[in-house]
mmCIF file of C-alpha atoms in Angstrom:
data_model
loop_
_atom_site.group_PDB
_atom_site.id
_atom_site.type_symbol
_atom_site.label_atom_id
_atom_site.label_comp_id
_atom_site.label_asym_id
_atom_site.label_seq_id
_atom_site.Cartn_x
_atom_site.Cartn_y
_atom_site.Cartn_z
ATOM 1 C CA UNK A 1 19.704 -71.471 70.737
ATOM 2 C CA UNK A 2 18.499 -72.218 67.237
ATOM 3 C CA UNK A 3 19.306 -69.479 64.563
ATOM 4 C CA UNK A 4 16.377 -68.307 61.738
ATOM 5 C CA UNK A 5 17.610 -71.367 59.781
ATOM 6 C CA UNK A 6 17.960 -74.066 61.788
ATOM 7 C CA UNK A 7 13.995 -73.182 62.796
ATOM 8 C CA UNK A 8 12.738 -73.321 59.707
ATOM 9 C CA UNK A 9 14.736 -76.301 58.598
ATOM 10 C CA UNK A 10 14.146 -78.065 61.605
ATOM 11 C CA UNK A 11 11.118 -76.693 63.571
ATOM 12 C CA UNK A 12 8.736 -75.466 61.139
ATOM 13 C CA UNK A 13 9.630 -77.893 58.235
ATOM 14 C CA UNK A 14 9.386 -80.747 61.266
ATOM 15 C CA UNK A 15 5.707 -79.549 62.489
ATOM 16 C CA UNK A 16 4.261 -79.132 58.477
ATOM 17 C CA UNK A 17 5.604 -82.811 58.240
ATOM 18 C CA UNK A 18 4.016 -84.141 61.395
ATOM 19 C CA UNK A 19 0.590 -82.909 60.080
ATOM 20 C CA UNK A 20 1.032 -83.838 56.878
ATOM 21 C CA UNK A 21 1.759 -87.201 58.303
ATOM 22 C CA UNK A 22 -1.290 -87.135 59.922
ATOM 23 C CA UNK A 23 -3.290 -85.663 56.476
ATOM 24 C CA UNK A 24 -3.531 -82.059 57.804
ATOM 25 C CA UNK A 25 -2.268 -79.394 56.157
ATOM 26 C CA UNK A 26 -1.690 -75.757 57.581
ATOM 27 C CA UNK A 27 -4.073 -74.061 55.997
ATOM 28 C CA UNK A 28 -3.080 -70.196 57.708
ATOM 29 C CA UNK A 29 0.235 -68.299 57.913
ATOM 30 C CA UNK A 30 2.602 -69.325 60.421
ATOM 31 C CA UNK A 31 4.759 -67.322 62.412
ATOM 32 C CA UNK A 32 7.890 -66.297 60.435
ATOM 33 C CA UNK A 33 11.578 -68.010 60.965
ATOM 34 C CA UNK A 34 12.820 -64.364 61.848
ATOM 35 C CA UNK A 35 10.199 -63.849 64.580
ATOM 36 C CA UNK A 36 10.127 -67.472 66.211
ATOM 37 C CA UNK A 37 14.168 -66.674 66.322
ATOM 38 C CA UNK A 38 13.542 -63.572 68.303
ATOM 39 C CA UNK A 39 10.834 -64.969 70.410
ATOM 40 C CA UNK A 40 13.229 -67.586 71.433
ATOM 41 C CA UNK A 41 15.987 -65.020 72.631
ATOM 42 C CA UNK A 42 13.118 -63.666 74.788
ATOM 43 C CA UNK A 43 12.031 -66.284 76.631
ATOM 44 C CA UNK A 44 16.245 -68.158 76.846
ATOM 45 C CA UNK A 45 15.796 -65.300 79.618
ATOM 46 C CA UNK A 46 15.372 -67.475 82.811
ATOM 47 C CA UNK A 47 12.875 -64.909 84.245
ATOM 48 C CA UNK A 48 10.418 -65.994 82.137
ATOM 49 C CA UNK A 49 8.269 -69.023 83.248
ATOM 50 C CA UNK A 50 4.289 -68.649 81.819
ATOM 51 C CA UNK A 51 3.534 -67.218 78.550
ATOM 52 C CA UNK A 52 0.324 -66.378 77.393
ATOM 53 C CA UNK A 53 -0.535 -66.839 73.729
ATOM 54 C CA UNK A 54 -3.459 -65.525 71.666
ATOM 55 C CA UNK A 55 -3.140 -67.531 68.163
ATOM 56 C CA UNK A 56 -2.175 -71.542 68.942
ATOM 57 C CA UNK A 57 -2.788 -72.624 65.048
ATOM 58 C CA UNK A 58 -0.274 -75.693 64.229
ATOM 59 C CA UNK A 59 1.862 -74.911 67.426
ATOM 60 C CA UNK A 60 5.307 -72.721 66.409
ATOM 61 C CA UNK A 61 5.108 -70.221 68.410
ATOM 62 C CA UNK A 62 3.961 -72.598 71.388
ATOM 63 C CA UNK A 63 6.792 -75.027 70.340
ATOM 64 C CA UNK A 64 9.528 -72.462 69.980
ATOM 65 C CA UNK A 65 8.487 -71.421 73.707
ATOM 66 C CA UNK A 66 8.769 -74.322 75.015
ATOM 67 C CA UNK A 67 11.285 -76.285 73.353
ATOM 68 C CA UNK A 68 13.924 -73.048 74.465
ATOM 69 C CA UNK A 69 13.355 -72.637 77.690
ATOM 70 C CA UNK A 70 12.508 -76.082 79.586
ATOM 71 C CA UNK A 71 10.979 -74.402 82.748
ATOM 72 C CA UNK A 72 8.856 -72.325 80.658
ATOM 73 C CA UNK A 73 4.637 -73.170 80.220
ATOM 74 C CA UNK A 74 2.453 -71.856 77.654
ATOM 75 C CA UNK A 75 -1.510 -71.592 77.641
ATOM 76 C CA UNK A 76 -3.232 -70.914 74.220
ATOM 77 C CA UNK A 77 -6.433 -69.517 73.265
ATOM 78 C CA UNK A 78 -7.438 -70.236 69.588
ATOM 79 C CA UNK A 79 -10.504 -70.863 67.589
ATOM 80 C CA UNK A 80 -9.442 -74.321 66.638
ATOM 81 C CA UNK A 81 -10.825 -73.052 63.511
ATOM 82 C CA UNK A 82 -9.486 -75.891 61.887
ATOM 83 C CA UNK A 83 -8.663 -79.835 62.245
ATOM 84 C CA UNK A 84 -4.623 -79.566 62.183
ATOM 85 C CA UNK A 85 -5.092 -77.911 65.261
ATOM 86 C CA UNK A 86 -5.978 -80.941 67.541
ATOM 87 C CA UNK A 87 -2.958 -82.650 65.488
ATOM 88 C CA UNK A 88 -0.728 -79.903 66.851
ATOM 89 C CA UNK A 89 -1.721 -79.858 70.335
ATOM 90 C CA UNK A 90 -1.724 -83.864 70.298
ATOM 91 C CA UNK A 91 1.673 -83.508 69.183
ATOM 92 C CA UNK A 92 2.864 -80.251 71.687
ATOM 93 C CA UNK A 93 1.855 -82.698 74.270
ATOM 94 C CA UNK A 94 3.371 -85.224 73.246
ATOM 95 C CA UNK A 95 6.585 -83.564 73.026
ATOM 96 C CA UNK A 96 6.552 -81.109 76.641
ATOM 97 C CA UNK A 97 4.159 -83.213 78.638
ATOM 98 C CA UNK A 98 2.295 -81.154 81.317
ATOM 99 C CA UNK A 99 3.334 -77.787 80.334
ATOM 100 C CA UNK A 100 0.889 -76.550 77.517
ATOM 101 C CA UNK A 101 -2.946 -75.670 77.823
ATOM 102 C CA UNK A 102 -5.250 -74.860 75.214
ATOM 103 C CA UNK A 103 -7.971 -73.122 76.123
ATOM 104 C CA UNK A 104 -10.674 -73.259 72.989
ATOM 105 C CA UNK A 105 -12.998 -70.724 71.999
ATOM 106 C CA UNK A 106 -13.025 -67.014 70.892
ATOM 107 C CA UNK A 107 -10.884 -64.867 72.914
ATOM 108 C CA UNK A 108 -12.895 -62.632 73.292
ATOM 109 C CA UNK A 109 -15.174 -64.941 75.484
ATOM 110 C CA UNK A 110 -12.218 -67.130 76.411
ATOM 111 C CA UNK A 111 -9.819 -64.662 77.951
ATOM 112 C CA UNK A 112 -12.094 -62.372 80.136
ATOM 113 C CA UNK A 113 -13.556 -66.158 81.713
ATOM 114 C CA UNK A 114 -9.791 -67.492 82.372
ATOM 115 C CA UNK A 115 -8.972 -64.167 84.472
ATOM 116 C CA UNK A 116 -12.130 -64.205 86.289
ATOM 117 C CA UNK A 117 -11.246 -68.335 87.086
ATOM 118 C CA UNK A 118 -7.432 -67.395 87.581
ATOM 119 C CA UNK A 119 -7.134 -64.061 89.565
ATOM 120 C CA UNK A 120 -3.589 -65.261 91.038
ATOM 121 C CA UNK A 121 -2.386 -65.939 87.284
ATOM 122 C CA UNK A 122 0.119 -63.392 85.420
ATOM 123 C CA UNK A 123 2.173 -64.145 82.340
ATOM 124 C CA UNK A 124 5.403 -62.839 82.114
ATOM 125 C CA UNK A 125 5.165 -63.341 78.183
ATOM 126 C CA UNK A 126 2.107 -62.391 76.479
ATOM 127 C CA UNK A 127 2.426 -63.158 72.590
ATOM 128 C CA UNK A 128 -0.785 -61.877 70.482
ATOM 129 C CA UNK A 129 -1.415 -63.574 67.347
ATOM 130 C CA UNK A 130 -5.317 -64.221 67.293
ATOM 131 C CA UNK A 131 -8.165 -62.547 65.179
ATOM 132 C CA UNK A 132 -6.612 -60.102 62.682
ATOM 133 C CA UNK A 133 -9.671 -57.658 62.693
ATOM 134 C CA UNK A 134 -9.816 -54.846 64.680
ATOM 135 C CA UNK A 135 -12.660 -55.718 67.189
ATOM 136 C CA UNK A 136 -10.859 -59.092 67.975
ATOM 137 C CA UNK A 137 -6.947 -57.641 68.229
ATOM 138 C CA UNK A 138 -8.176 -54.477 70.663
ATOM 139 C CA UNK A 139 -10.417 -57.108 72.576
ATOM 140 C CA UNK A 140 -7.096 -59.293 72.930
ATOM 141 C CA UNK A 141 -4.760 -56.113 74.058
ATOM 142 C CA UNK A 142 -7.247 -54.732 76.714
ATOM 143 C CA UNK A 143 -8.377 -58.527 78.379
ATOM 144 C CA UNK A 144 -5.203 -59.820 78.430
ATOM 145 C CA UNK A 145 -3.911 -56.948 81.172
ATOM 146 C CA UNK A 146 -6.028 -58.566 83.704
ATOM 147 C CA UNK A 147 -3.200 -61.531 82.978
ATOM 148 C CA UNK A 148 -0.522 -59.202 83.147
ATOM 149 C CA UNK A 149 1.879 -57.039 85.366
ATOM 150 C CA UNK A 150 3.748 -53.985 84.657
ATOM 151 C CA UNK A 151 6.893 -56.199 84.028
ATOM 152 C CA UNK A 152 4.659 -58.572 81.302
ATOM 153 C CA UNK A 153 6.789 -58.238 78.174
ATOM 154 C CA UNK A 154 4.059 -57.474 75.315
ATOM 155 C CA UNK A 155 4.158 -58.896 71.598
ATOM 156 C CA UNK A 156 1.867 -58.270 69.011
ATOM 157 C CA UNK A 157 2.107 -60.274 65.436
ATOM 158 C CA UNK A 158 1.304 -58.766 62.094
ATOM 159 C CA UNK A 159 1.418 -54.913 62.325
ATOM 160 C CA UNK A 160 1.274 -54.696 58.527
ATOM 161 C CA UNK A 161 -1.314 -52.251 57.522
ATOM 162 C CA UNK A 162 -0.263 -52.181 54.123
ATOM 163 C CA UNK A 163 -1.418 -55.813 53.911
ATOM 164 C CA UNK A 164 -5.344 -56.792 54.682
ATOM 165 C CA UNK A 165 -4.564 -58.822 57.459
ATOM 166 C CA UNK A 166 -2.376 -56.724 59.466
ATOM 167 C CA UNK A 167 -5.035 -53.721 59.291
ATOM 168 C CA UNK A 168 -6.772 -54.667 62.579
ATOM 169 C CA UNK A 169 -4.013 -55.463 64.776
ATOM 170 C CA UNK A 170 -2.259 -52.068 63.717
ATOM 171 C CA UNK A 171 -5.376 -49.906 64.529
ATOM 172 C CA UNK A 172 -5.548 -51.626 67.202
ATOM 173 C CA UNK A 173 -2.186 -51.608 68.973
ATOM 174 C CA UNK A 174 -1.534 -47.658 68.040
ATOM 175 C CA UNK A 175 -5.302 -46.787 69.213
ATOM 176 C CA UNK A 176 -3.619 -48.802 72.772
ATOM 177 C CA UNK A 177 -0.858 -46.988 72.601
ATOM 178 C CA UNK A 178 -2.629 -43.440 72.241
ATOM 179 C CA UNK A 179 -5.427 -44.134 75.064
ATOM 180 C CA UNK A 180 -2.152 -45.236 77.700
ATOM 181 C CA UNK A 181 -2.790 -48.480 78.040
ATOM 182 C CA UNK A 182 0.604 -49.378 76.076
ATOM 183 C CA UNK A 183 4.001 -48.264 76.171
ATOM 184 C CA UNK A 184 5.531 -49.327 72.958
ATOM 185 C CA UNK A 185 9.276 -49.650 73.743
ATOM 186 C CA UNK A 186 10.456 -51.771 69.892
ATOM 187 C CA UNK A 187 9.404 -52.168 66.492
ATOM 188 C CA UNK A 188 10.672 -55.052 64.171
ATOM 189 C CA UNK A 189 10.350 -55.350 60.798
ATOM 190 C CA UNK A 190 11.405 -58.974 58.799
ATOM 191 C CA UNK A 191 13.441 -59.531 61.781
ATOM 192 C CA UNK A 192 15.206 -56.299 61.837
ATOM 193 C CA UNK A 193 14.792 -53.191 64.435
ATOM 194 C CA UNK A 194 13.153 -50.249 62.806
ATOM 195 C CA UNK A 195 11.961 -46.851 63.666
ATOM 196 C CA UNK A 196 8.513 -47.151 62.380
ATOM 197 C CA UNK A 197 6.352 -49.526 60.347
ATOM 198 C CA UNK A 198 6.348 -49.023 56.762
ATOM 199 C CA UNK A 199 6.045 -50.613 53.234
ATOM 200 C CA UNK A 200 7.305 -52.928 51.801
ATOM 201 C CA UNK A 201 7.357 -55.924 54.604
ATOM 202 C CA UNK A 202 6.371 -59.660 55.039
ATOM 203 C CA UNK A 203 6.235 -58.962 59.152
ATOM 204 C CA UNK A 204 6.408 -56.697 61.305
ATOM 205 C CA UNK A 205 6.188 -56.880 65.467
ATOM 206 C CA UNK A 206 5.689 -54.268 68.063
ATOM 207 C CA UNK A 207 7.161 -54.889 71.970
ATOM 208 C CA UNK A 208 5.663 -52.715 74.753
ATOM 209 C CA UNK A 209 4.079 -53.149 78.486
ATOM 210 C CA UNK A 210 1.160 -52.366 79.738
ATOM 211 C CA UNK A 211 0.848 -49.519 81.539
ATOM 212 C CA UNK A 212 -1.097 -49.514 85.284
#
């Protein structure tokens, strides 16, 4: 399994490259080298097979998924806000044939349609990394249980509140938390395990489950 380094030398350098290659430039954050590291010990666990992800962008977090575990498959929802974003599933398919979908919209349209049209799907993974304001990161936490099980393993990106972007998603996830509908089990901060989230930070993930 690749280390922090090795994914950012290798993975994330080799994705910015492709685009470029292609004249599309990331224009939005990517997931950090510390958090596609620990996302990759989750799913080297051969119990997980379908992840769900909330946040496609230029493909790291889908890529880290799949290129870890080869009996894993991923399906995206994401704006496709931007160009690169074709580019990156072009190249995602290209590189794990048949075992990425990208479901385009807003997720908050997107996801509630998918369960209605999949009633016999459940992730095992769900990774949420969409919309960073409020309405958008609760409306991603309470549509993707429908997707889930008690045994889902729950991620959710950018609970930063000291930063404008991670406001949303950290009203949101502790509002889920406080109504029951999540059972926050870890907290990681820049890759390390912490107690609670606080300032200073670059990143900072939650794990839970969703509770039934």
């Amino acid at each position: 399994m690749l280390n922090q380094e090795e994914i950012k030398n290798k993975i994330i350098r080799k994705i910015k490259v492709c685009l470029a290659l292609r004249g599309k430039i990331v224009i939005e954050g990517c997931t950090s080298s510390e958090e596609l590291a620990y996302l990759a010990g989750l799913v080297s666990n051969g119990n997980i097979k379908l992840v769900g992800e909330v946040g496609f962008n230029a493909g790291f977090s889908s890529y880290i998924f799949l290129d870890t575990n080869p009996d894993i498959k991923v399906v995206s929802f994401d704006l496709v806000k931007y160009s690169y974003v074709k580019s990156a599933k072009k190249m995602i398919d290209k590189k794990f044939p048949g075992r990425h979908i990208l479901i385009y919209g807003d997720s908050k349209q997107t996801l509630p349609k998918f369960a209605e049209e999949n009633p016999d799907i459940h992730f095992d993974l769900v990774f949420i990394d969409g919309g960073h304001d409020y309405k958008t990161a609760k409306s991603d936490i309470i549509n993707l249980r429908r997707l889930s099980t008690k045994d889902t393993i729950v991620i959710i990106d950018d609970l930063t509140p000291w930063l404008n972007w991670g406001k949303g998603p950290t009203k949101a996830w502790s509002e889920a938390i406080q109504e029951g509908l999540i059972v926050q089990e870890k907290l990681y901060k820049d890759g390390r395990p912490v107690s609670s989230i606080e300032p200073p930070g670059k990143r900072s993930w939650a794990l839970g489950h969703y509770t039934f």
